[in-house]
Structures are given as structure tokens and as C-alpha cells.
Amino acid sequence: MAEMNEITKAQGFFTSSGIPMLEPIIKAQEAHPAEGSMPGLVYPPLPFADILNLTYSNAFHTQCIALKAEMSAGLEYEAPKECEKFLETIAGDENFMDILGRVAWDLECIGNGAIEIARDVRGRIGEVYHVHAHTLYVRSDGSELAGYTQDADIPVDFDKFGENGERNEILHFKKYTPLSTWYGMPEWVAALEALRLDQQKKIFYSSFFGNSAVPALAVVLEGAEFDSETETRLKAGFDNMKGVDNAFRTLLLSIPFENATIKFEKLMADFKDMPFDKLTQATREEILAAHGTPPRLVGIITAGSLGGESEADAQLRNFVETKIKPRIKYLERRVKLLLRDAGLPEEFELKGICPEPPAADAAKNPPIDAGMAALAKIFDERGAL
């Protein structure tokens, strides 16, 4: 620690006392961090593997990712006929919205998204494809973006968008983070430890019921010693009692020694005393806060929030205005770069899923949150969630 680079300290990755911040979760911005070994590549501040490991670890987390992606990309778009024809032509056998929807999902999940662009012999955009963003790494010549490399058995190099060289190009989507010049980072990373804690809690539950189904015990014989045969039979007895199907079964032990007693010493707290219910609620709240998603949108109804026009409609309105609409505009701006490159009008508007909660009518519509109901209907019809 004493030899820590002063520039690194000044960048804010360490406290004034030298204690590392966000370590080892997030690494300092470096040209060549220890995550990889391919020369010339810049690696993200948070390894993609860490993100993907948690993507489906929590149902609320997964729902939040899907919700924001689906609402941002929406169901369709509006564009002049020539622009629509261009976008659908370069999408090939797919629909352009399907490609953009997958990019939006990657963007919410890992903070980065990518479209691969192939040009024809005249240098015009001929085809576009979705690329899994977690497979792409930035190449740098030191201070400038030199291109991208896809991690594969045989790595594939790409040029940056607009290079118009011999390689296919990458149009990079990213959510800004001050921790990296080259990569984005998802906003939910603030709840990274909460997700890990929730994951470990579930692993504990699974191990508890799958292996023991009772708190761990120490078997103590006082006034004598176990012979090898008794010890072997005792171990076999406990082994046969593992698993959920054997929970609460009785183990009968006979002691072939006079004045000897057997005691069972608990090595951990009673399972019923572990505050996992409070832990679950705390991690859930932190995950939702990191995503900025109203609880009701992921199926959580809190006590005391059931009536009126309501706080729920206000939350929906705020979520749409502060989270969804900025995402829609960002996606639109990136797509317009394709139109600009093709010399077409830069007119492209996503029809995101942004229901406007109507004013509550207490007489006709008592405690139903109209905006929430409208949003639920849209997703039910589409089958997105």
C-alpha cells in the first residue's frame, strides 16, 4: 500500500487513509488490468463475468433489467418510408426492432451494447447484426480507440464505426461511468454486493436443506471414548440422515459404557433465529433502488399504499420521465448515426412503452392504479414479462 501510485490515489479509488474503495469489485481505470492477457486490449472496470453471474440470480433484478429494456425499445418505431426500408433491409432476415431490443437488453444488463456493421463493396452499410456485448473488448493504441476484438476461440477484430476499412465495424452503445473511458457500466452496479449477498443466502438455504436439514452439531462422548466401530456407525447414521426427505428423523444411540453420557453441542445458531426474512427485504429494496424501478412494476405491493390515484401512478410517471424517456432518446440518437451514414433523413422515433396514467376518478375507478393497470395490460398482450 505504501508503494501505491499517487496518480491512482488522486483518481479517487482510495480513501485518504489508503483504504481501497470498491475493491476488489471494481478495478481502477487502467490500460491493461489483470483480467486478461491479450495485448493491446483495454478491459472493463467490472469484469463481464461478474455481471453475468448475477444476471439471473434474483427475480426482481432480472425483471428490472427486462422491464427497462422492453419499455425503452418499445413495440415499434416511426420513420420515413425510405428510412424504414433501409433499416429493415440491413436487418436481413430479422426485424430491426428485434436487433435493437437485444441491444437495449445488453445495455441494461452490462452497461454496453453493440451492433456489428458490414459494408458492401461501395462502402455502404449492407447488413447489421446484434453482437453479445460481453464478448467485445476495446482495442486501444494508448490514447485513442483503435477498434474492438471479440473474445472467441479465434478472436475477431472489428473497426470502430465509420472507419470504412477492410473489417466490419462496431456501433457501440454504453451507459456512461467515470470509472472507464472505454466502457459503460449498468446503474444497478450499486447493488452488486446486495445481489451477491442474496445469492449466498439462497445457496445457504439450498445447502441447508440438501445436506443437513438440521443445524450443525458436535457429538461429544463424556466418560469414555468411541471405539472405531461405534464411531463408524455414528458417522454412517448422520450421513443417512442428510437431505430434505430425512429431516426430523430420530437417531437412536446406545452407549456400551457405564457412567458415560453423549451430548450434542450446537455449532451454529438455530435456523429459526436467523434474520433471513429481514435480509431478503433489505437486499430487495436495495436492488430496486439501484434500478430506480417502482416496486409495483415488479409485482411488489407495500402495506399502506393500496388506495387513491395514488403514489403508484406518481411513481410510474416519474419512472417514465426520468428513466425510460432518456433511454429512448439515447437509442434514437445511436440509430440516427446509421441513417446519417447512409445519407438518409435523420428521422427515427421509437414508440416506447410509456403509458400516461389517466387522472383517477374516485367514483368510477376506486383504488385501481390506472397507469399501472395500463402498463400491465400492454405487457400481458405482448407476453414480454
mmCIF file of C-alpha atoms in Angstrom:
data_model
loop_
_atom_site.group_PDB
_atom_site.id
_atom_site.type_symbol
_atom_site.label_atom_id
_atom_site.label_comp_id
_atom_site.label_asym_id
_atom_site.label_seq_id
_atom_site.Cartn_x
_atom_site.Cartn_y
_atom_site.Cartn_z
ATOM 1 C CA MET A 1 0.000 0.000 0.000
ATOM 2 C CA ALA A 2 2.894 2.329 0.724
ATOM 3 C CA GLU A 3 4.067 1.955 -2.846
ATOM 4 C CA MET A 4 0.656 2.840 -4.287
ATOM 5 C CA ASN A 5 0.870 5.086 -7.313
ATOM 6 C CA GLU A 6 -0.020 8.677 -6.411
ATOM 7 C CA ILE A 7 -1.950 9.124 -9.660
ATOM 8 C CA THR A 8 -4.151 6.162 -8.776
ATOM 9 C CA LYS A 9 -4.760 7.653 -5.341
ATOM 10 C CA ALA A 10 -5.666 11.007 -6.874
ATOM 11 C CA GLN A 11 -8.198 9.339 -9.164
ATOM 12 C CA GLY A 12 -10.292 8.621 -6.111
ATOM 13 C CA PHE A 13 -10.058 4.859 -5.946
ATOM 14 C CA PHE A 14 -8.590 5.056 -2.432
ATOM 15 C CA THR A 15 -9.597 6.942 0.664
ATOM 16 C CA SER A 16 -7.264 9.464 2.246
ATOM 17 C CA SER A 17 -6.150 6.771 4.684
ATOM 18 C CA GLY A 18 -5.184 4.452 1.849
ATOM 19 C CA ILE A 19 -8.130 2.063 2.183
ATOM 20 C CA PRO A 20 -9.227 0.776 -1.253
ATOM 21 C CA MET A 21 -12.712 1.832 -2.361
ATOM 22 C CA LEU A 22 -14.988 -0.644 -4.147
ATOM 23 C CA GLU A 23 -12.188 -3.204 -4.147
ATOM 24 C CA PRO A 24 -11.957 -5.916 -5.243
ATOM 25 C CA ILE A 25 -15.290 -5.439 -7.016
ATOM 26 C CA ILE A 26 -14.345 -2.550 -9.279
ATOM 27 C CA LYS A 27 -10.851 -2.054 -10.559
ATOM 28 C CA ALA A 28 -9.183 1.267 -11.217
ATOM 29 C CA GLN A 29 -9.126 2.536 -14.785
ATOM 30 C CA GLU A 30 -6.050 1.042 -16.376
ATOM 31 C CA ALA A 31 -4.853 0.356 -19.879
ATOM 32 C CA HIS A 32 -4.143 -3.304 -19.177
ATOM 33 C CA PRO A 33 -5.775 -4.638 -15.996
ATOM 34 C CA ALA A 34 -5.061 -8.153 -14.795
ATOM 35 C CA GLU A 35 -8.367 -9.577 -16.054
ATOM 36 C CA GLY A 36 -6.985 -10.551 -19.450
ATOM 37 C CA SER A 37 -3.761 -11.267 -21.195
ATOM 38 C CA MET A 38 -4.364 -10.345 -24.834
ATOM 39 C CA PRO A 39 -2.006 -7.453 -25.632
ATOM 40 C CA GLY A 40 -3.481 -4.162 -26.798
ATOM 41 C CA LEU A 41 -6.878 -4.708 -25.186
ATOM 42 C CA VAL A 42 -8.498 -2.499 -22.575
ATOM 43 C CA TYR A 43 -10.594 -4.418 -20.071
ATOM 44 C CA PRO A 44 -13.744 -3.109 -18.340
ATOM 45 C CA PRO A 45 -13.571 -1.882 -14.729
ATOM 46 C CA LEU A 46 -16.067 -4.563 -13.715
ATOM 47 C CA PRO A 47 -15.458 -7.974 -15.333
ATOM 48 C CA PHE A 48 -18.345 -9.067 -17.514
ATOM 49 C CA ALA A 49 -18.266 -12.499 -15.877
ATOM 50 C CA ASP A 50 -19.152 -10.945 -12.511
ATOM 51 C CA ILE A 51 -22.162 -9.225 -14.072
ATOM 52 C CA LEU A 52 -23.418 -12.273 -15.943
ATOM 53 C CA ASN A 53 -23.072 -14.426 -12.842
ATOM 54 C CA LEU A 54 -25.678 -12.241 -11.122
ATOM 55 C CA THR A 55 -27.986 -11.583 -14.069
ATOM 56 C CA TYR A 56 -30.476 -14.321 -13.200
ATOM 57 C CA SER A 57 -29.639 -14.693 -9.522
ATOM 58 C CA ASN A 58 -32.582 -12.582 -8.338
ATOM 59 C CA ALA A 59 -36.043 -12.454 -9.923
ATOM 60 C CA PHE A 60 -36.564 -8.760 -9.133
ATOM 61 C CA HIS A 61 -33.183 -7.882 -10.612
ATOM 62 C CA THR A 62 -33.934 -9.783 -13.825
ATOM 63 C CA GLN A 63 -37.379 -8.215 -14.063
ATOM 64 C CA CYS A 64 -35.941 -4.721 -13.664
ATOM 65 C CA ILE A 65 -33.464 -5.315 -16.480
ATOM 66 C CA ALA A 66 -36.151 -6.710 -18.779
ATOM 67 C CA LEU A 67 -38.656 -4.017 -17.819
ATOM 68 C CA LYS A 68 -36.388 -1.088 -18.679
ATOM 69 C CA ALA A 69 -35.172 -2.727 -21.880
ATOM 70 C CA GLU A 70 -38.668 -3.568 -23.096
ATOM 71 C CA MET A 71 -40.101 -0.169 -22.215
ATOM 72 C CA SER A 72 -37.186 1.664 -23.855
ATOM 73 C CA ALA A 73 -37.153 -0.198 -27.162
ATOM 74 C CA GLY A 74 -40.926 -0.456 -27.205
ATOM 75 C CA LEU A 75 -43.093 -2.203 -29.767
ATOM 76 C CA GLU A 76 -42.383 -0.265 -32.962
ATOM 77 C CA TYR A 77 -40.886 2.874 -34.452
ATOM 78 C CA GLU A 78 -41.827 5.671 -36.816
ATOM 79 C CA ALA A 79 -39.590 6.764 -39.667
ATOM 80 C CA PRO A 80 -39.964 7.954 -43.279
ATOM 81 C CA LYS A 81 -40.590 5.174 -45.772
ATOM 82 C CA GLU A 82 -37.073 5.319 -47.191
ATOM 83 C CA CYS A 83 -35.545 5.149 -43.704
ATOM 84 C CA GLU A 84 -37.775 2.258 -42.682
ATOM 85 C CA LYS A 85 -36.917 0.389 -45.879
ATOM 86 C CA PHE A 86 -33.203 0.916 -45.234
ATOM 87 C CA LEU A 87 -33.366 -0.277 -41.615
ATOM 88 C CA GLU A 88 -35.413 -3.367 -42.407
ATOM 89 C CA THR A 89 -33.203 -4.216 -45.395
ATOM 90 C CA ILE A 90 -29.954 -4.102 -43.437
ATOM 91 C CA ALA A 91 -31.562 -6.182 -40.672
ATOM 92 C CA GLY A 92 -31.723 -9.075 -43.136
ATOM 93 C CA ASP A 93 -33.897 -11.959 -42.035
ATOM 94 C CA GLU A 94 -34.684 -10.249 -38.736
ATOM 95 C CA ASN A 95 -36.812 -7.295 -37.814
ATOM 96 C CA PHE A 96 -34.748 -4.212 -36.958
ATOM 97 C CA MET A 97 -36.671 -3.800 -33.690
ATOM 98 C CA ASP A 98 -35.640 -7.283 -32.630
ATOM 99 C CA ILE A 99 -31.990 -6.360 -33.038
ATOM 100 C CA LEU A 100 -32.445 -3.071 -31.211
ATOM 101 C CA GLY A 101 -34.373 -4.811 -28.425
ATOM 102 C CA ARG A 102 -31.462 -7.173 -27.757
ATOM 103 C CA VAL A 103 -29.056 -4.246 -27.722
ATOM 104 C CA ALA A 104 -31.286 -2.479 -25.188
ATOM 105 C CA TRP A 105 -31.262 -5.623 -23.017
ATOM 106 C CA ASP A 106 -27.454 -5.790 -23.089
ATOM 107 C CA LEU A 107 -27.300 -2.103 -22.272
ATOM 108 C CA GLU A 108 -29.397 -2.554 -19.141
ATOM 109 C CA CYS A 109 -27.652 -5.756 -18.128
ATOM 110 C CA ILE A 110 -23.956 -4.910 -18.529
ATOM 111 C CA GLY A 111 -23.975 -1.222 -19.463
ATOM 112 C CA ASN A 112 -22.792 -1.902 -23.019
ATOM 113 C CA GLY A 113 -24.463 -2.867 -26.282
ATOM 114 C CA ALA A 114 -23.175 -3.458 -29.791
ATOM 115 C CA ILE A 115 -24.314 -3.684 -33.397
ATOM 116 C CA GLU A 116 -21.988 -5.184 -35.988
ATOM 117 C CA ILE A 117 -21.999 -3.371 -39.321
ATOM 118 C CA ALA A 118 -20.983 -4.957 -42.626
ATOM 119 C CA ARG A 119 -20.441 -2.747 -45.667
ATOM 120 C CA ASP A 120 -20.769 -3.602 -49.338
ATOM 121 C CA VAL A 121 -18.080 -3.107 -51.964
ATOM 122 C CA ARG A 122 -19.138 0.534 -52.340
ATOM 123 C CA GLY A 123 -18.673 1.247 -48.640
ATOM 124 C CA ARG A 124 -22.377 1.472 -47.897
ATOM 125 C CA ILE A 125 -23.979 -0.242 -44.889
ATOM 126 C CA GLY A 126 -25.231 -3.571 -46.204
ATOM 127 C CA GLU A 127 -26.090 -5.597 -43.104
ATOM 128 C CA VAL A 128 -26.253 -5.181 -39.336
ATOM 129 C CA TYR A 129 -26.209 -7.821 -36.593
ATOM 130 C CA HIS A 130 -26.576 -7.915 -32.851
ATOM 131 C CA VAL A 131 -23.340 -8.794 -31.038
ATOM 132 C CA HIS A 132 -23.278 -10.046 -27.465
ATOM 133 C CA ALA A 133 -21.678 -7.075 -25.749
ATOM 134 C CA HIS A 134 -19.996 -9.176 -23.062
ATOM 135 C CA THR A 135 -17.822 -10.780 -25.772
ATOM 136 C CA LEU A 136 -16.408 -7.479 -27.057
ATOM 137 C CA TYR A 137 -13.282 -5.773 -25.764
ATOM 138 C CA VAL A 138 -11.828 -2.424 -26.727
ATOM 139 C CA ARG A 139 -8.515 -2.150 -28.532
ATOM 140 C CA SER A 140 -6.515 0.958 -27.837
ATOM 141 C CA ASP A 141 -3.284 2.387 -29.191
ATOM 142 C CA GLY A 142 -2.718 4.141 -25.867
ATOM 143 C CA SER A 143 -4.951 7.177 -26.041
ATOM 144 C CA GLU A 144 -7.287 6.545 -28.973
ATOM 145 C CA LEU A 145 -9.896 3.917 -29.700
ATOM 146 C CA ALA A 146 -8.379 1.577 -32.287
ATOM 147 C CA GLY A 147 -11.256 -0.871 -32.608
ATOM 148 C CA TYR A 148 -12.763 -3.918 -30.932
ATOM 149 C CA THR A 149 -11.920 -7.585 -30.528
ATOM 150 C CA GLN A 150 -14.476 -10.319 -29.956
ATOM 151 C CA ASP A 151 -13.400 -12.968 -27.486
ATOM 152 C CA ALA A 152 -13.706 -16.331 -29.225
ATOM 153 C CA ASP A 153 -11.672 -19.455 -29.964
ATOM 154 C CA ILE A 154 -10.260 -17.410 -32.809
ATOM 155 C CA PRO A 155 -10.553 -13.702 -31.791
ATOM 156 C CA VAL A 156 -12.263 -11.478 -34.357
ATOM 157 C CA ASP A 157 -11.190 -7.849 -34.834
ATOM 158 C CA PHE A 158 -13.575 -5.029 -35.720
ATOM 159 C CA ASP A 159 -13.074 -1.413 -36.668
ATOM 160 C CA LYS A 160 -14.868 1.401 -34.884
ATOM 161 C CA PHE A 161 -17.983 2.758 -36.536
ATOM 162 C CA GLY A 162 -17.292 4.986 -39.541
ATOM 163 C CA GLU A 163 -13.787 3.661 -40.195
ATOM 164 C CA ASN A 164 -14.906 2.210 -43.543
ATOM 165 C CA GLY A 165 -11.916 -0.083 -43.767
ATOM 166 C CA GLU A 166 -11.488 -3.756 -44.547
ATOM 167 C CA ARG A 167 -13.068 -5.056 -41.338
ATOM 168 C CA ASN A 168 -16.662 -4.996 -40.176
ATOM 169 C CA GLU A 169 -17.441 -2.195 -37.731
ATOM 170 C CA ILE A 170 -18.992 -1.927 -34.279
ATOM 171 C CA LEU A 171 -21.528 0.699 -33.261
ATOM 172 C CA HIS A 172 -21.014 0.817 -29.506
ATOM 173 C CA PHE A 173 -23.809 1.675 -27.064
ATOM 174 C CA LYS A 174 -22.772 2.411 -23.483
ATOM 175 C CA LYS A 175 -24.034 3.867 -20.240
ATOM 176 C CA TYR A 176 -21.571 6.442 -19.008
ATOM 177 C CA THR A 177 -19.407 5.758 -15.986
ATOM 178 C CA PRO A 178 -16.495 7.868 -14.723
ATOM 179 C CA LEU A 179 -14.639 4.630 -13.991
ATOM 180 C CA SER A 180 -13.833 3.982 -17.643
ATOM 181 C CA THR A 181 -13.166 5.948 -20.794
ATOM 182 C CA TRP A 182 -13.919 2.992 -22.996
ATOM 183 C CA TYR A 183 -16.799 1.093 -21.405
ATOM 184 C CA GLY A 184 -20.176 1.742 -19.871
ATOM 185 C CA MET A 185 -21.460 0.329 -16.617
ATOM 186 C CA PRO A 186 -25.039 -0.508 -15.547
ATOM 187 C CA GLU A 187 -26.554 1.682 -12.870
ATOM 188 C CA TRP A 188 -27.578 -1.325 -10.804
ATOM 189 C CA VAL A 189 -23.909 -1.989 -10.009
ATOM 190 C CA ALA A 190 -24.530 -0.015 -6.810
ATOM 191 C CA ALA A 191 -26.445 -3.073 -5.590
ATOM 192 C CA LEU A 192 -23.733 -5.542 -6.576
ATOM 193 C CA GLU A 193 -22.994 -6.613 -3.023
ATOM 194 C CA ALA A 194 -26.711 -6.866 -2.221
ATOM 195 C CA LEU A 195 -27.114 -9.251 -5.153
ATOM 196 C CA ARG A 196 -24.144 -11.303 -4.039
ATOM 197 C CA LEU A 197 -25.482 -11.445 -0.508
ATOM 198 C CA ASP A 198 -28.878 -12.550 -1.778
ATOM 199 C CA GLN A 199 -27.214 -15.209 -3.908
ATOM 200 C CA GLN A 200 -25.186 -16.514 -0.956
ATOM 201 C CA LYS A 201 -28.332 -16.611 1.177
ATOM 202 C CA LYS A 202 -30.032 -18.814 -1.411
ATOM 203 C CA ILE A 203 -27.003 -21.078 -1.627
ATOM 204 C CA PHE A 204 -27.121 -21.392 2.162
ATOM 205 C CA TYR A 205 -30.794 -22.342 2.069
ATOM 206 C CA SER A 206 -30.137 -24.914 -0.634
ATOM 207 C CA SER A 207 -27.169 -26.385 1.206
ATOM 208 C CA PHE A 208 -29.093 -26.433 4.481
ATOM 209 C CA PHE A 209 -31.994 -28.440 3.139
ATOM 210 C CA GLY A 210 -29.949 -30.520 0.719
ATOM 211 C CA ASN A 211 -27.225 -31.609 3.115
ATOM 212 C CA SER A 212 -28.284 -31.421 6.727
ATOM 213 C CA ALA A 213 -31.819 -30.152 7.239
ATOM 214 C CA VAL A 214 -30.721 -29.540 10.862
ATOM 215 C CA PRO A 215 -28.194 -27.109 12.358
ATOM 216 C CA ALA A 216 -24.651 -28.469 12.501
ATOM 217 C CA LEU A 217 -23.906 -30.425 15.697
ATOM 218 C CA ALA A 218 -20.898 -31.763 17.554
ATOM 219 C CA VAL A 219 -21.379 -35.202 19.160
ATOM 220 C CA VAL A 220 -19.468 -35.363 22.432
ATOM 221 C CA LEU A 221 -18.977 -38.555 24.468
ATOM 222 C CA GLU A 222 -18.131 -37.887 28.110
ATOM 223 C CA GLY A 223 -16.654 -40.533 30.451
ATOM 224 C CA ALA A 224 -15.418 -42.825 27.683
ATOM 225 C CA GLU A 225 -14.054 -42.915 24.142
ATOM 226 C CA PHE A 226 -15.698 -44.084 20.947
ATOM 227 C CA ASP A 227 -14.215 -47.271 19.567
ATOM 228 C CA SER A 228 -13.685 -47.382 15.821
ATOM 229 C CA GLU A 229 -16.796 -49.470 15.167
ATOM 230 C CA THR A 230 -19.096 -47.158 17.138
ATOM 231 C CA GLU A 231 -17.586 -44.085 15.514
ATOM 232 C CA THR A 232 -18.053 -45.561 12.046
ATOM 233 C CA ARG A 233 -21.690 -46.459 12.769
ATOM 234 C CA LEU A 234 -22.320 -42.980 14.164
ATOM 235 C CA LYS A 235 -20.906 -41.306 11.052
ATOM 236 C CA ALA A 236 -22.959 -43.582 8.826
ATOM 237 C CA GLY A 237 -26.079 -42.725 10.800
ATOM 238 C CA PHE A 238 -25.610 -38.995 10.299
ATOM 239 C CA ASP A 239 -24.774 -39.455 6.615
ATOM 240 C CA ASN A 240 -28.002 -41.383 6.105
ATOM 241 C CA MET A 241 -29.994 -38.571 7.740
ATOM 242 C CA LYS A 242 -28.942 -35.876 5.279
ATOM 243 C CA GLY A 243 -31.354 -34.421 2.783
ATOM 244 C CA VAL A 244 -34.820 -32.933 2.963
ATOM 245 C CA ASP A 245 -36.547 -36.327 2.938
ATOM 246 C CA ASN A 246 -34.721 -37.265 6.137
ATOM 247 C CA ALA A 247 -35.442 -34.066 8.048
ATOM 248 C CA PHE A 248 -36.649 -34.529 11.653
ATOM 249 C CA ARG A 249 -35.912 -38.253 11.715
ATOM 250 C CA THR A 250 -34.721 -39.741 15.005
ATOM 251 C CA LEU A 251 -31.269 -41.192 15.550
ATOM 252 C CA LEU A 252 -31.115 -43.884 18.271
ATOM 253 C CA LEU A 253 -27.761 -44.257 20.021
ATOM 254 C CA SER A 254 -26.862 -46.837 22.643
ATOM 255 C CA ILE A 255 -23.849 -46.304 24.906
ATOM 256 C CA PRO A 256 -21.994 -49.509 25.802
ATOM 257 C CA PHE A 257 -20.148 -47.806 28.640
ATOM 258 C CA GLU A 258 -21.083 -47.288 32.267
ATOM 259 C CA ASN A 259 -21.199 -43.740 33.621
ATOM 260 C CA ALA A 260 -20.792 -42.322 30.095
ATOM 261 C CA THR A 261 -23.064 -39.717 28.500
ATOM 262 C CA ILE A 262 -23.491 -38.308 24.999
ATOM 263 C CA LYS A 263 -24.035 -34.593 24.438
ATOM 264 C CA PHE A 264 -24.949 -32.760 21.259
ATOM 265 C CA GLU A 265 -23.371 -29.304 21.069
ATOM 266 C CA LYS A 266 -24.766 -26.812 18.557
ATOM 267 C CA LEU A 267 -22.114 -25.214 16.405
ATOM 268 C CA MET A 268 -24.394 -22.556 14.907
ATOM 269 C CA ALA A 269 -27.453 -20.556 15.812
ATOM 270 C CA ASP A 270 -30.907 -22.040 15.488
ATOM 271 C CA PHE A 271 -32.123 -21.741 11.929
ATOM 272 C CA LYS A 272 -35.328 -20.080 13.097
ATOM 273 C CA ASP A 273 -33.275 -17.337 14.732
ATOM 274 C CA MET A 274 -31.513 -16.289 11.535
ATOM 275 C CA PRO A 275 -32.995 -12.994 10.267
ATOM 276 C CA PHE A 276 -33.218 -14.088 6.625
ATOM 277 C CA ASP A 277 -36.636 -12.501 6.177
ATOM 278 C CA LYS A 278 -35.207 -9.094 7.068
ATOM 279 C CA LEU A 279 -32.150 -9.768 4.912
ATOM 280 C CA THR A 280 -34.366 -10.630 1.941
ATOM 281 C CA GLN A 281 -36.351 -7.422 2.325
ATOM 282 C CA ALA A 282 -33.225 -5.290 2.716
ATOM 283 C CA THR A 283 -31.489 -6.704 -0.364
ATOM 284 C CA ARG A 284 -34.685 -6.461 -2.406
ATOM 285 C CA GLU A 285 -35.129 -2.796 -1.518
ATOM 286 C CA GLU A 286 -31.522 -2.016 -2.359
ATOM 287 C CA ILE A 287 -31.802 -3.774 -5.733
ATOM 288 C CA LEU A 288 -34.963 -1.869 -6.661
ATOM 289 C CA ALA A 289 -33.417 1.416 -5.503
ATOM 290 C CA ALA A 290 -30.323 0.811 -7.637
ATOM 291 C CA HIS A 291 -32.522 0.170 -10.668
ATOM 292 C CA GLY A 292 -34.789 3.105 -9.859
ATOM 293 C CA THR A 293 -37.808 0.893 -10.525
ATOM 294 C CA PRO A 294 -41.133 1.358 -8.693
ATOM 295 C CA PRO A 295 -41.893 -1.754 -6.612
ATOM 296 C CA ARG A 296 -45.335 -2.228 -8.147
ATOM 297 C CA LEU A 297 -43.881 -2.632 -11.618
ATOM 298 C CA VAL A 298 -42.209 -5.843 -10.464
ATOM 299 C CA GLY A 299 -45.208 -7.091 -8.521
ATOM 300 C CA ILE A 300 -44.479 -5.736 -5.032
ATOM 301 C CA ILE A 301 -47.335 -4.059 -3.167
ATOM 302 C CA THR A 302 -46.292 -2.498 0.105
ATOM 303 C CA ALA A 303 -48.606 -2.082 3.060
ATOM 304 C CA GLY A 304 -50.375 1.266 3.249
ATOM 305 C CA SER A 305 -50.153 2.014 -0.473
ATOM 306 C CA LEU A 306 -53.351 0.450 -1.750
ATOM 307 C CA GLY A 307 -55.696 3.354 -2.316
ATOM 308 C CA GLY A 308 -56.092 6.543 -4.201
ATOM 309 C CA GLU A 309 -54.805 7.894 -7.532
ATOM 310 C CA SER A 310 -52.024 7.464 -5.833
ATOM 311 C CA GLU A 311 -48.487 7.261 -5.108
ATOM 312 C CA ALA A 312 -48.265 4.346 -7.557
ATOM 313 C CA ASP A 313 -49.319 6.468 -10.546
ATOM 314 C CA ALA A 314 -46.947 9.182 -9.408
ATOM 315 C CA GLN A 315 -44.139 6.624 -9.248
ATOM 316 C CA LEU A 316 -44.969 5.383 -12.738
ATOM 317 C CA ARG A 317 -44.985 8.909 -14.128
ATOM 318 C CA ASN A 318 -41.655 9.665 -12.513
ATOM 319 C CA PHE A 319 -40.172 6.360 -13.740
ATOM 320 C CA VAL A 320 -41.240 7.046 -17.323
ATOM 321 C CA GLU A 321 -39.964 10.628 -17.312
ATOM 322 C CA THR A 322 -36.639 10.081 -15.562
ATOM 323 C CA LYS A 323 -35.687 6.553 -16.606
ATOM 324 C CA ILE A 324 -37.463 5.442 -19.759
ATOM 325 C CA LYS A 325 -37.660 8.557 -21.937
ATOM 326 C CA PRO A 326 -33.916 9.367 -21.635
ATOM 327 C CA ARG A 327 -33.162 5.790 -22.670
ATOM 328 C CA ILE A 328 -35.487 6.078 -25.651
ATOM 329 C CA LYS A 329 -33.746 9.253 -26.811
ATOM 330 C CA TYR A 330 -30.319 7.663 -26.451
ATOM 331 C CA LEU A 331 -31.316 4.666 -28.587
ATOM 332 C CA GLU A 332 -32.808 7.003 -31.174
ATOM 333 C CA ARG A 333 -29.601 9.051 -31.399
ATOM 334 C CA ARG A 334 -27.495 5.936 -31.983
ATOM 335 C CA VAL A 335 -29.805 4.645 -34.722
ATOM 336 C CA LYS A 336 -29.738 8.050 -36.413
ATOM 337 C CA LEU A 337 -25.988 7.583 -36.876
ATOM 338 C CA LEU A 338 -26.819 4.707 -39.218
ATOM 339 C CA LEU A 339 -29.233 6.905 -41.143
ATOM 340 C CA ARG A 340 -26.691 9.707 -41.338
ATOM 341 C CA ASP A 341 -24.043 7.319 -42.660
ATOM 342 C CA ALA A 342 -26.479 6.209 -45.361
ATOM 343 C CA GLY A 343 -27.267 9.808 -46.326
ATOM 344 C CA LEU A 344 -30.887 9.477 -45.266
ATOM 345 C CA PRO A 345 -33.023 11.876 -43.197
ATOM 346 C CA GLU A 346 -32.212 11.532 -39.535
ATOM 347 C CA GLU A 347 -35.820 10.881 -38.613
ATOM 348 C CA PHE A 348 -36.381 7.942 -36.309
ATOM 349 C CA GLU A 349 -38.722 7.811 -33.333
ATOM 350 C CA LEU A 350 -39.171 4.860 -31.018
ATOM 351 C CA LYS A 351 -42.648 4.195 -29.724
ATOM 352 C CA GLY A 352 -41.517 3.139 -26.277
ATOM 353 C CA ILE A 353 -43.918 1.693 -23.754
ATOM 354 C CA CYS A 354 -44.728 4.870 -21.862
ATOM 355 C CA PRO A 355 -48.335 4.755 -20.649
ATOM 356 C CA GLU A 356 -49.703 8.030 -19.360
ATOM 357 C CA PRO A 357 -51.593 7.384 -16.130
ATOM 358 C CA PRO A 358 -55.046 8.959 -16.549
ATOM 359 C CA ALA A 359 -56.480 11.090 -13.802
ATOM 360 C CA ALA A 360 -58.111 8.962 -11.114
ATOM 361 C CA ASP A 361 -61.869 9.013 -10.947
ATOM 362 C CA ALA A 362 -62.783 8.006 -7.419
ATOM 363 C CA ALA A 363 -66.392 7.291 -8.358
ATOM 364 C CA LYS A 364 -65.721 5.091 -11.414
ATOM 365 C CA ASN A 365 -62.264 3.794 -10.635
ATOM 366 C CA PRO A 366 -61.746 3.321 -6.872
ATOM 367 C CA PRO A 367 -58.441 2.054 -5.626
ATOM 368 C CA ILE A 368 -57.169 0.863 -9.047
ATOM 369 C CA ASP A 369 -53.976 2.457 -10.256
ATOM 370 C CA ALA A 370 -54.964 3.205 -13.817
ATOM 371 C CA GLY A 371 -51.446 3.767 -15.101
ATOM 372 C CA MET A 372 -50.168 0.573 -13.590
ATOM 373 C CA ALA A 373 -53.140 -1.350 -14.980
ATOM 374 C CA ALA A 374 -52.482 0.087 -18.458
ATOM 375 C CA LEU A 375 -48.843 -0.930 -18.298
ATOM 376 C CA ALA A 376 -49.727 -4.430 -17.110
ATOM 377 C CA LYS A 377 -52.190 -4.803 -19.991
ATOM 378 C CA ILE A 378 -49.537 -3.857 -22.533
ATOM 379 C CA PHE A 379 -47.091 -6.404 -21.185
ATOM 380 C CA ASP A 380 -49.775 -9.079 -20.919
ATOM 381 C CA GLU A 381 -50.685 -8.587 -24.572
ATOM 382 C CA ARG A 382 -47.089 -8.759 -25.658
ATOM 383 C CA GLY A 383 -46.098 -11.512 -23.286
ATOM 384 C CA ALA A 384 -42.831 -9.752 -22.554
ATOM 385 C CA LEU A 385 -42.750 -10.347 -18.816
#
